[in-house]
Structures are given as C-alpha cells and as structure tokens.
Amino acid sequence: MKKFVQAVFRTVPGQIIFWVVVSIMLPAILEELFALNDMLSIPLKRLAEWKADSTLEGRLKFILLFIVYASPIAVIAGFLASRRKSGEIAVPPYRSRNNYERLIADVKETVNSREATNLLKAEKINLLFDALIEDVCHLFQVQRSGVRAVLVINNRGRHKLTSWRWGRACTPDQDRMDYKAIDKFLETELTYPTWEQVKSHFDHTDSDTLLFIRNSGKLGLGCLIAIENSIDLEKHMQEWEHIVSPFTMLGHMDKLVRFVVNYT
C-alpha cells in the first residue's frame, strides 16, 4: 500500500491532487493557529499589568522586558553577521591572469639567444614588468598612475637604481629616499619585504607603501614598487606572495642581470 501511494504521488495527476489538498488545508491550519493569539498574549499581558511595587520587582520586570525586546534584535543581528561572514568567505582569492612562469621563460630564452636583438630582449622584460604592475593595480585596487617601479641591481657590493623604470616619474630626492628604503629591505634578508606608512618616516616621499622583490642570497636583481597611497596589504599578502614568488628567481639569471646592467 505504501509503495502504491508513493507511485501515485510520483505521477503528474498525483502531484496535482497533493497540491490541491495542501491549498485547501493550509488556510484551515492557519485559522487554527490564529486561535492561539490569545493564549500567546497572556504572558505579555500579565507582564504589562504587573505593578512592581518594590525595587527588586522593578528590576526583575525591567530584565524581563529587556529580554522580550532585545531577543529579536539579537537574533536579527546574529543572522546579518553570519550572512556577512559567509559572504566574505565566499569571495574567491585574487588570481592573476598572467602566466608568469611562461613570461619569465620567454625572458630567459630571449636573453640567452644570440639571434635575439637587444630591442626584442628589452621588449620581453617590459612585458613582464608591465604585467606585474597590472596585477598590483588589480589586487590592491589602485590606479596605474599611482604606481611606479624601478629595477635594482648589485653594483660592486652596493645596490643601484637602474634606468629600467615604469609608471610615475621620479626626482633625485626621491631616489635618495628609495636608496634608504632599499637599505632597510636588504637588512631583513627577505625576498619580498614590504613597508607601510612610509610617509610617516619621509615627509616628502611620493609613496606611502613600498614593495620590494629580490632573489635569495646576494642581491642580483630586485624590483622596488612604490604605491602612492596606503593599501590593505595584510588582507592580500598571501595573494601577493603567490604572484611575486616566480620573480625571486630573476636575480639568479646571470645573462639577464648583465643585460639589465648594460642595456640603456
């Protein structure tokens, strides 16, 4: 019998009958529930009519009224907080659309090729760092006009800013501040250190956030990226590290470093 009923309700006529019965019974069920209004109102009515004569009774009545009014507010606030939290978790991490392994492989292959012209080699390097600046803008939600980058080399044991630059123009005074910032970065021995709130240390600097990328060990080739304003760096740190990790190998490519040094 049970299987027969289940088979009937799987058919279209059976489903139609089911929904017809529901539509007929639902108003009746609601009418019965409405009859509970008076019963459900009794506690609130008794609480409202309660004349709290003593201080203790007054405090107890206040606590009960507070619970009655605060409970739905707390439930709604908790629901909104859970929705907001779930929404944050649902946001996927930023992933670059640039294939840096391929771009770096192209740079390495071109720089090592005797047939490739210097212009082609320079073009490959420019493509690589243009892609990096593009990701900086997208990841940290900044305008390209607010970003500048410069390649840094090891010059006889001292770091040196090169003529390989992208983005905003830079003044000699700013170069001196960049040198001091790189000194600070090299002391950390990290491959991609960062520095926030730079303007609190240098009054006339053009950037409030500095990002540095370099190879491990002795500096071969690095890149200083300066962002005009402060950014939410902590929120995107893992994504940033994922993007720049391939760049830490550039300083180990001797022919690339020599080309960067000699090409003007």
CSV table of N, CA and C in Angstrom, one decimal, residues 26-184:
chain,number,residue,atom,x,y,z
A,26,LEU,N,-4.3,24.4,4.0
A,26,LEU,CA,-3.4,25.4,4.6
A,26,LEU,C,-4.2,26.6,5.2
A,27,PRO,N,-5.2,27.1,4.6
A,27,PRO,CA,-6.0,28.2,5.2
A,27,PRO,C,-6.6,27.7,6.5
A,28,ALA,N,-7.1,26.5,6.6
A,28,ALA,CA,-7.8,26.0,7.8
A,28,ALA,C,-6.7,25.8,8.9
A,29,ILE,N,-5.5,25.4,8.5
A,29,ILE,CA,-4.5,25.2,9.6
A,29,ILE,C,-4.1,26.6,10.1
A,30,LEU,N,-4.0,27.6,9.2
A,30,LEU,CA,-3.6,28.9,9.7
A,30,LEU,C,-4.7,29.5,10.6
A,31,GLU,N,-6.0,29.2,10.3
A,31,GLU,CA,-7.1,29.7,11.1
A,31,GLU,C,-6.9,29.1,12.5
A,32,GLU,N,-6.6,27.8,12.6
A,32,GLU,CA,-6.4,27.2,13.9
A,32,GLU,C,-5.3,27.8,14.7
A,33,LEU,N,-4.2,28.2,13.9
A,33,LEU,CA,-3.0,28.8,14.6
A,33,LEU,C,-3.4,30.2,15.1
A,34,PHE,N,-4.2,30.9,14.4
A,34,PHE,CA,-4.6,32.3,14.8
A,34,PHE,C,-5.3,32.2,16.1
A,35,ALA,N,-6.0,31.1,16.4
A,35,ALA,CA,-6.7,30.9,17.7
A,35,ALA,C,-5.8,30.9,18.9
A,36,LEU,N,-4.5,30.7,18.6
A,36,LEU,CA,-3.5,30.7,19.7
A,36,LEU,C,-3.1,32.1,20.1
A,37,ASN,N,-3.5,33.1,19.4
A,37,ASN,CA,-3.1,34.5,19.7
A,37,ASN,C,-3.4,34.9,21.1
A,38,ASP,N,-4.6,34.6,21.6
A,38,ASP,CA,-5.0,35.0,23.0
A,38,ASP,C,-4.1,34.3,24.0
A,39,MET,N,-3.8,33.0,23.7
A,39,MET,CA,-3.0,32.2,24.7
A,39,MET,C,-1.6,32.8,24.7
A,40,LEU,N,-1.0,33.1,23.5
A,40,LEU,CA,0.4,33.5,23.4
A,40,LEU,C,0.5,34.9,24.0
A,41,SER,N,-0.6,35.7,24.0
A,41,SER,CA,-0.5,37.1,24.6
A,41,SER,C,-0.6,37.1,26.1
A,42,ILE,N,-1.0,36.0,26.7
A,42,ILE,CA,-1.2,36.1,28.2
A,42,ILE,C,0.1,36.5,28.9
A,43,PRO,N,1.2,35.8,28.6
A,43,PRO,CA,2.4,36.2,29.4
A,43,PRO,C,2.8,37.7,29.2
A,44,LEU,N,2.7,38.2,28.0
A,44,LEU,CA,3.0,39.6,27.8
A,44,LEU,C,2.0,40.5,28.5
A,45,LYS,N,0.7,40.1,28.5
A,45,LYS,CA,-0.4,40.9,29.1
A,45,LYS,C,-0.1,40.9,30.6
A,46,ARG,N,0.2,39.8,31.2
A,46,ARG,CA,0.5,39.7,32.6
A,46,ARG,C,1.7,40.5,33.0
A,47,LEU,N,2.7,40.5,32.1
A,47,LEU,CA,3.9,41.3,32.4
A,47,LEU,C,3.6,42.8,32.3
A,48,ALA,N,2.8,43.2,31.4
A,48,ALA,CA,2.5,44.6,31.3
A,48,ALA,C,1.6,45.1,32.4
A,49,GLU,N,0.8,44.2,32.9
A,49,GLU,CA,-0.1,44.6,34.0
A,49,GLU,C,0.6,44.5,35.4
A,50,TRP,N,1.7,43.9,35.4
A,50,TRP,CA,2.4,43.7,36.7
A,50,TRP,C,2.9,45.0,37.3
A,51,LYS,N,2.4,45.3,38.5
A,51,LYS,CA,2.7,46.5,39.2
A,51,LYS,C,3.9,46.2,40.1
A,52,ALA,N,5.1,46.6,39.7
A,52,ALA,CA,6.3,46.3,40.5
A,52,ALA,C,6.4,47.3,41.7
A,53,ASP,N,6.0,46.9,42.9
A,53,ASP,CA,5.9,47.8,44.0
A,53,ASP,C,7.3,48.0,44.6
A,54,SER,N,8.1,46.9,44.7
A,54,SER,CA,9.4,47.0,45.3
A,54,SER,C,10.5,47.2,44.3
A,55,THR,N,11.7,47.6,44.8
A,55,THR,CA,12.8,47.9,43.9
A,55,THR,C,13.2,46.6,43.2
A,56,LEU,N,13.2,45.5,44.0
A,56,LEU,CA,13.6,44.2,43.4
A,56,LEU,C,12.6,43.8,42.3
A,57,GLU,N,11.3,43.9,42.5
A,57,GLU,CA,10.4,43.6,41.5
A,57,GLU,C,10.5,44.5,40.3
A,58,GLY,N,10.8,45.8,40.5
A,58,GLY,CA,11.0,46.7,39.4
A,58,GLY,C,12.2,46.3,38.5
A,59,ARG,N,13.3,45.9,39.2
A,59,ARG,CA,14.5,45.4,38.4
A,59,ARG,C,14.1,44.1,37.7
A,60,LEU,N,13.4,43.2,38.3
A,60,LEU,CA,13.1,42.0,37.7
A,60,LEU,C,12.2,42.2,36.4
A,61,LYS,N,11.2,43.1,36.6
A,61,LYS,CA,10.3,43.4,35.5
A,61,LYS,C,11.2,44.0,34.3
A,62,PHE,N,12.1,44.9,34.6
A,62,PHE,CA,12.9,45.5,33.6
A,62,PHE,C,13.7,44.5,32.9
A,63,ILE,N,14.3,43.5,33.6
A,63,ILE,CA,15.1,42.5,33.0
A,63,ILE,C,14.2,41.6,32.0
A,64,LEU,N,13.0,41.3,32.5
A,64,LEU,CA,12.1,40.5,31.6
A,64,LEU,C,11.7,41.3,30.4
A,65,LEU,N,11.4,42.6,30.5
A,65,LEU,CA,11.0,43.4,29.4
A,65,LEU,C,12.2,43.5,28.4
A,66,PHE,N,13.4,43.7,29.0
A,66,PHE,CA,14.6,43.8,28.2
A,66,PHE,C,14.8,42.6,27.3
A,67,ILE,N,14.6,41.4,28.0
A,67,ILE,CA,14.8,40.1,27.2
A,67,ILE,C,13.8,40.0,26.1
A,68,VAL,N,12.6,40.4,26.4
A,68,VAL,CA,11.5,40.4,25.4
A,68,VAL,C,11.8,41.2,24.2
A,69,TYR,N,12.3,42.4,24.4
A,69,TYR,CA,12.6,43.4,23.3
A,69,TYR,C,14.0,43.1,22.6
A,70,ALA,N,15.0,42.7,23.5
A,70,ALA,CA,16.3,42.5,22.9
A,70,ALA,C,16.5,41.2,22.2
A,71,SER,N,15.7,40.2,22.5
A,71,SER,CA,15.9,38.9,21.9
A,71,SER,C,15.8,38.9,20.4
A,72,PRO,N,14.7,39.5,19.8
A,72,PRO,CA,14.6,39.5,18.3
A,72,PRO,C,15.7,40.4,17.7
A,73,ILE,N,16.1,41.4,18.4
A,73,ILE,CA,17.1,42.3,17.8
A,73,ILE,C,18.4,41.5,17.8
A,74,ALA,N,18.7,40.7,18.8
A,74,ALA,CA,19.9,39.9,18.8
A,74,ALA,C,19.9,38.8,17.8
A,75,VAL,N,18.7,38.2,17.6
A,75,VAL,CA,18.6,37.2,16.5
A,75,VAL,C,18.8,37.8,15.1
A,76,ILE,N,18.2,38.9,14.9
A,76,ILE,CA,18.4,39.6,13.6
A,76,ILE,C,19.9,40.0,13.4
A,77,ALA,N,20.5,40.5,14.4
A,77,ALA,CA,21.9,41.0,14.3
A,77,ALA,C,22.8,39.7,14.1
A,78,GLY,N,22.5,38.6,14.8
A,78,GLY,CA,23.3,37.4,14.5
A,78,GLY,C,23.2,36.9,13.1
A,79,PHE,N,21.9,37.0,12.6
A,79,PHE,CA,21.7,36.5,11.3
A,79,PHE,C,22.4,37.3,10.2
A,80,LEU,N,22.4,38.7,10.4
A,80,LEU,CA,23.1,39.5,9.5
A,80,LEU,C,24.6,39.3,9.5
A,81,ALA,N,25.1,39.1,10.8
A,81,ALA,CA,26.6,38.9,10.9
A,81,ALA,C,27.0,37.6,10.3
A,82,SER,N,26.2,36.6,10.4
A,82,SER,CA,26.5,35.3,9.8
A,82,SER,C,26.5,35.4,8.2
A,83,ARG,N,25.5,36.2,7.7
A,83,ARG,CA,25.4,36.4,6.3
A,83,ARG,C,26.7,37.2,5.8
A,84,ARG,N,27.1,38.2,6.6
A,84,ARG,CA,28.2,39.0,6.2
A,84,ARG,C,29.5,38.1,6.2
A,85,LYS,N,29.6,37.3,7.2
A,85,LYS,CA,30.8,36.4,7.3
A,85,LYS,C,30.8,35.4,6.2
A,86,SER,N,29.7,34.8,5.9
A,86,SER,CA,29.7,33.8,4.9
A,86,SER,C,29.9,34.5,3.5
A,87,GLY,N,29.5,35.7,3.4
A,87,GLY,CA,29.8,36.5,2.1
A,87,GLY,C,31.3,36.7,1.9
A,88,GLU,N,32.0,37.0,3.1
A,88,GLU,CA,33.4,37.3,3.0
A,88,GLU,C,34.1,36.0,2.6
A,89,ILE,N,33.7,34.9,3.2
A,89,ILE,CA,34.4,33.6,2.9
A,89,ILE,C,34.1,33.2,1.5
A,90,ALA,N,33.0,33.6,0.9
A,90,ALA,CA,32.7,33.2,-0.4
A,90,ALA,C,33.5,33.9,-1.5
A,91,VAL,N,34.1,35.0,-1.1
A,91,VAL,CA,34.8,35.8,-2.1
A,91,VAL,C,36.1,35.0,-2.5
A,92,PRO,N,36.3,34.7,-3.7
A,92,PRO,CA,37.4,33.9,-4.1
A,92,PRO,C,38.7,34.7,-4.0
A,93,PRO,N,39.9,34.1,-3.8
A,93,PRO,CA,41.1,34.8,-3.8
A,93,PRO,C,41.5,35.3,-5.1
A,94,TYR,N,42.2,36.4,-5.2
A,94,TYR,CA,42.6,37.0,-6.5
A,94,TYR,C,43.7,36.1,-7.1
A,95,ARG,N,43.4,35.8,-8.4
A,95,ARG,CA,44.4,35.0,-9.2
A,95,ARG,C,44.7,35.8,-10.4
A,96,SER,N,46.0,35.9,-10.6
A,96,SER,CA,46.5,36.7,-11.8
A,96,SER,C,46.1,36.0,-13.1
A,97,ARG,N,45.8,36.8,-14.1
A,97,ARG,CA,45.5,36.2,-15.4
A,97,ARG,C,46.8,36.0,-16.2
A,98,ASN,N,47.9,36.5,-15.6
A,98,ASN,CA,49.2,36.5,-16.3
A,98,ASN,C,49.9,35.2,-15.9
A,99,ASN,N,50.5,34.5,-16.9
A,99,ASN,CA,51.3,33.3,-16.7
A,99,ASN,C,52.7,33.7,-16.5
A,100,TYR,N,53.1,33.9,-15.3
A,100,TYR,CA,54.5,34.5,-15.1
A,100,TYR,C,55.6,33.4,-15.4
A,101,GLU,N,55.2,32.2,-15.1
A,101,GLU,CA,56.2,31.1,-15.5
A,101,GLU,C,56.6,31.2,-17.0
A,102,ARG,N,55.5,31.4,-17.8
A,102,ARG,CA,55.7,31.5,-19.3
A,102,ARG,C,56.4,32.8,-19.6
A,103,LEU,N,56.0,33.9,-19.0
A,103,LEU,CA,56.6,35.2,-19.3
A,103,LEU,C,58.1,35.2,-18.9
A,104,ILE,N,58.4,34.6,-17.8
A,104,ILE,CA,59.8,34.6,-17.3
A,104,ILE,C,60.6,33.6,-18.2
A,105,ALA,N,60.0,32.5,-18.6
A,105,ALA,CA,60.7,31.6,-19.5
A,105,ALA,C,61.0,32.3,-20.8
A,106,ASP,N,60.1,33.1,-21.3
A,106,ASP,CA,60.3,33.8,-22.6
A,106,ASP,C,61.5,34.8,-22.4
A,107,VAL,N,61.5,35.5,-21.3
A,107,VAL,CA,62.6,36.4,-21.0
A,107,VAL,C,63.9,35.7,-21.0
A,108,LYS,N,64.0,34.6,-20.3
A,108,LYS,CA,65.2,33.8,-20.2
A,108,LYS,C,65.7,33.3,-21.5
A,109,GLU,N,64.7,32.7,-22.3
A,109,GLU,CA,65.1,32.2,-23.6
A,109,GLU,C,65.6,33.3,-24.6
A,110,THR,N,64.9,34.5,-24.5
A,110,THR,CA,65.3,35.6,-25.4
A,110,THR,C,66.6,36.1,-25.0
A,111,VAL,N,66.8,36.3,-23.7
A,111,VAL,CA,68.1,36.9,-23.3
A,111,VAL,C,69.3,36.0,-23.6
A,112,ASN,N,69.0,34.7,-23.5
A,112,ASN,CA,70.1,33.7,-23.8
A,112,ASN,C,70.3,33.5,-25.3
A,113,SER,N,69.4,33.9,-26.1
A,113,SER,CA,69.5,33.7,-27.6
A,113,SER,C,70.5,34.7,-28.2
A,114,ARG,N,71.4,34.2,-29.0
A,114,ARG,CA,72.4,35.1,-29.7
A,114,ARG,C,71.7,35.8,-30.9
A,115,GLU,N,70.6,35.1,-31.4
A,115,GLU,CA,69.9,35.7,-32.6
A,115,GLU,C,69.0,36.9,-32.2
A,116,ALA,N,68.5,36.9,-30.9
A,116,ALA,CA,67.6,37.9,-30.5
A,116,ALA,C,68.3,39.3,-30.4
A,117,THR,N,67.6,40.3,-30.9
A,117,THR,CA,68.1,41.7,-30.8
A,117,THR,C,67.9,42.2,-29.4
A,118,ASN,N,68.7,43.2,-29.1
A,118,ASN,CA,68.6,43.9,-27.8
A,118,ASN,C,67.2,44.5,-27.6
A,119,LEU,N,66.6,45.0,-28.7
A,119,LEU,CA,65.3,45.6,-28.7
A,119,LEU,C,64.2,44.5,-28.3
A,120,LEU,N,64.4,43.3,-28.8
A,120,LEU,CA,63.5,42.2,-28.5
A,120,LEU,C,63.6,41.8,-27.1
A,121,LYS,N,64.8,41.7,-26.6
A,121,LYS,CA,65.1,41.4,-25.2
A,121,LYS,C,64.5,42.4,-24.2
A,122,ALA,N,64.6,43.7,-24.6
A,122,ALA,CA,64.0,44.7,-23.8
A,122,ALA,C,62.5,44.7,-23.8
A,123,GLU,N,62.0,44.3,-24.9
A,123,GLU,CA,60.5,44.2,-25.1
A,123,GLU,C,60.0,43.1,-24.2
A,124,LYS,N,60.7,42.0,-24.1
A,124,LYS,CA,60.2,40.9,-23.2
A,124,LYS,C,60.3,41.3,-21.8
A,125,ILE,N,61.3,42.0,-21.4
A,125,ILE,CA,61.4,42.4,-20.0
A,125,ILE,C,60.3,43.4,-19.6
A,126,ASN,N,60.0,44.3,-20.6
A,126,ASN,CA,59.0,45.3,-20.4
A,126,ASN,C,57.6,44.6,-20.3
A,127,LEU,N,57.4,43.6,-21.1
A,127,LEU,CA,56.1,42.9,-21.0
A,127,LEU,C,55.9,42.2,-19.6
A,128,LEU,N,57.0,41.7,-19.1
A,128,LEU,CA,57.0,41.0,-17.8
A,128,LEU,C,56.6,42.0,-16.7
A,129,PHE,N,57.2,43.1,-16.6
A,129,PHE,CA,57.0,44.1,-15.5
A,129,PHE,C,55.7,44.9,-15.7
A,130,ASP,N,55.3,45.1,-17.0
A,130,ASP,CA,54.0,45.7,-17.2
A,130,ASP,C,52.9,44.8,-16.7
A,131,ALA,N,53.1,43.5,-16.8
A,131,ALA,CA,52.1,42.5,-16.3
A,131,ALA,C,52.1,42.6,-14.8
A,132,LEU,N,53.3,42.7,-14.2
A,132,LEU,CA,53.3,42.8,-12.7
A,132,LEU,C,52.6,44.1,-12.2
A,133,ILE,N,52.9,45.2,-12.8
A,133,ILE,CA,52.2,46.4,-12.4
A,133,ILE,C,50.7,46.3,-12.6
A,134,GLU,N,50.3,45.6,-13.7
A,134,GLU,CA,48.8,45.4,-13.9
A,134,GLU,C,48.2,44.6,-12.7
A,135,ASP,N,48.9,43.6,-12.2
A,135,ASP,CA,48.4,42.9,-11.1
A,135,ASP,C,48.4,43.7,-9.8
A,136,VAL,N,49.4,44.5,-9.6
A,136,VAL,CA,49.5,45.4,-8.5
A,136,VAL,C,48.2,46.3,-8.4
A,137,CYS,N,47.8,46.8,-9.6
A,137,CYS,CA,46.7,47.7,-9.6
A,137,CYS,C,45.4,46.9,-9.4
A,138,HIS,N,45.3,45.7,-9.9
A,138,HIS,CA,44.0,44.9,-9.7
A,138,HIS,C,43.9,44.4,-8.3
A,139,LEU,N,45.0,43.9,-7.8
A,139,LEU,CA,45.0,43.2,-6.5
A,139,LEU,C,44.7,44.2,-5.4
A,140,PHE,N,45.4,45.4,-5.4
A,140,PHE,CA,45.3,46.4,-4.4
A,140,PHE,C,44.3,47.5,-4.7
A,141,GLN,N,43.6,47.4,-5.8
A,141,GLN,CA,42.6,48.4,-6.2
A,141,GLN,C,43.2,49.8,-6.2
A,142,VAL,N,44.2,50.0,-7.0
A,142,VAL,CA,44.9,51.3,-7.1
A,142,VAL,C,45.0,51.7,-8.6
A,143,GLN,N,45.1,52.9,-8.9
A,143,GLN,CA,45.2,53.4,-10.3
A,143,GLN,C,46.7,53.2,-10.7
A,144,ARG,N,46.8,53.0,-12.0
A,144,ARG,CA,48.2,52.8,-12.5
A,144,ARG,C,49.0,54.1,-12.4
A,145,SER,N,48.3,55.2,-12.4
A,145,SER,CA,49.0,56.5,-12.3
A,145,SER,C,49.6,56.7,-10.9
A,146,GLY,N,49.1,55.8,-9.9
A,146,GLY,CA,49.6,55.9,-8.6
A,146,GLY,C,50.7,54.9,-8.2
A,147,VAL,N,51.2,54.2,-9.3
A,147,VAL,CA,52.2,53.2,-9.1
A,147,VAL,C,53.5,53.5,-9.9
A,148,ARG,N,54.6,53.2,-9.3
A,148,ARG,CA,55.9,53.3,-10.1
A,148,ARG,C,56.8,52.1,-9.7
A,149,ALA,N,57.7,51.7,-10.6
A,149,ALA,CA,58.6,50.6,-10.3
A,149,ALA,C,59.9,50.9,-10.9
A,150,VAL,N,61.0,50.3,-10.3
A,150,VAL,CA,62.3,50.5,-10.8
A,150,VAL,C,63.1,49.2,-10.5
A,151,LEU,N,63.9,48.8,-11.4
A,151,LEU,CA,64.8,47.6,-11.2
A,151,LEU,C,66.0,48.1,-10.4
A,152,VAL,N,66.5,47.2,-9.5
A,152,VAL,CA,67.6,47.4,-8.7
A,152,VAL,C,68.6,46.3,-8.9
A,153,ILE,N,69.9,46.7,-9.0
A,153,ILE,CA,71.0,45.7,-9.2
A,153,ILE,C,72.1,45.8,-8.2
A,154,ASN,N,72.9,44.9,-8.1
A,154,ASN,CA,74.1,44.9,-7.2
A,154,ASN,C,75.3,45.5,-8.0
A,155,ASN,N,75.8,46.6,-7.6
A,155,ASN,CA,76.9,47.2,-8.3
A,155,ASN,C,78.1,47.3,-7.4
A,156,ARG,N,78.9,46.2,-7.5
A,156,ARG,CA,80.2,46.1,-6.7
A,156,ARG,C,79.9,46.2,-5.2
A,157,GLY,N,78.9,45.4,-4.9
A,157,GLY,CA,78.6,45.2,-3.4
A,157,GLY,C,77.6,46.2,-2.9
A,158,ARG,N,77.2,47.2,-3.8
A,158,ARG,CA,76.2,48.2,-3.4
A,158,ARG,C,75.0,48.1,-4.3
A,159,HIS,N,73.8,48.3,-3.8
A,159,HIS,CA,72.7,48.3,-4.7
A,159,HIS,C,72.6,49.6,-5.5
A,160,LYS,N,72.0,49.5,-6.7
A,160,LYS,CA,72.0,50.7,-7.5
A,160,LYS,C,70.6,50.7,-8.3
A,161,LEU,N,70.0,51.9,-8.3
A,161,LEU,CA,68.7,52.0,-9.1
A,161,LEU,C,69.1,52.1,-10.6
A,162,THR,N,68.4,51.4,-11.4
A,162,THR,CA,68.7,51.4,-12.8
A,162,THR,C,67.8,52.3,-13.6
A,163,SER,N,68.0,52.4,-14.9
A,163,SER,CA,67.2,53.2,-15.7
A,163,SER,C,65.9,52.5,-16.2
A,164,TRP,N,65.8,51.2,-15.7
A,164,TRP,CA,64.6,50.5,-16.0
A,164,TRP,C,63.5,50.9,-15.1
A,165,ARG,N,62.6,51.7,-15.6
A,165,ARG,CA,61.5,52.3,-14.7
A,165,ARG,C,60.2,52.3,-15.4
A,166,TRP,N,59.2,52.2,-14.6
A,166,TRP,CA,57.8,52.1,-15.1
A,166,TRP,C,56.9,53.0,-14.2
A,167,GLY,N,55.9,53.6,-14.8
A,167,GLY,CA,55.0,54.4,-14.0
A,167,GLY,C,55.4,55.9,-13.8
A,168,ARG,N,55.1,56.4,-12.6
A,168,ARG,CA,55.3,57.8,-12.3
A,168,ARG,C,56.8,58.2,-12.4
A,169,ALA,N,57.0,59.5,-12.8
A,169,ALA,CA,58.3,60.0,-12.8
A,169,ALA,C,58.9,60.1,-11.4
A,170,CYS,N,60.2,60.2,-11.3
A,170,CYS,CA,60.9,60.2,-10.0
A,170,CYS,C,61.9,61.3,-10.0
A,171,THR,N,62.1,61.9,-8.8
A,171,THR,CA,63.0,63.0,-8.7
A,171,THR,C,64.3,62.5,-8.0
A,172,PRO,N,65.5,63.2,-8.2
A,172,PRO,CA,66.7,62.8,-7.4
A,172,PRO,C,66.5,62.7,-5.9
A,173,ASP,N,65.7,63.6,-5.3
A,173,ASP,CA,65.4,63.5,-3.9
A,173,ASP,C,64.7,62.2,-3.6
A,174,GLN,N,63.7,61.8,-4.5
A,174,GLN,CA,63.0,60.6,-4.2
A,174,GLN,C,63.9,59.4,-4.4
A,175,ASP,N,64.9,59.5,-5.3
A,175,ASP,CA,65.8,58.4,-5.5
A,175,ASP,C,66.6,58.2,-4.2
A,176,ARG,N,67.0,59.2,-3.5
A,176,ARG,CA,67.7,59.1,-2.3
A,176,ARG,C,66.9,58.4,-1.2
A,177,MET,N,65.6,58.7,-1.2
A,177,MET,CA,64.7,58.1,-0.2
A,177,MET,C,64.5,56.6,-0.6
A,178,ASP,N,64.5,56.3,-1.9
A,178,ASP,CA,64.4,54.9,-2.3
A,178,ASP,C,65.6,54.1,-1.9
A,179,TYR,N,66.8,54.7,-2.0
A,179,TYR,CA,68.0,54.1,-1.6
A,179,TYR,C,67.9,53.7,-0.1
A,180,LYS,N,67.4,54.6,0.7
A,180,LYS,CA,67.3,54.4,2.2
A,180,LYS,C,66.3,53.3,2.4
A,181,ALA,N,65.2,53.2,1.7
A,181,ALA,CA,64.2,52.2,1.8
A,181,ALA,C,64.8,50.8,1.5
A,182,ILE,N,65.6,50.8,0.4
A,182,ILE,CA,66.2,49.5,0.0
A,182,ILE,C,67.2,49.0,1.0
A,183,ASP,N,67.9,50.0,1.6
A,183,ASP,CA,68.8,49.6,2.7
A,183,ASP,C,68.1,48.8,3.8
A,184,LYS,N,66.9,49.4,4.1
A,184,LYS,CA,66.1,48.8,5.2
A,184,LYS,C,65.6,47.4,4.7
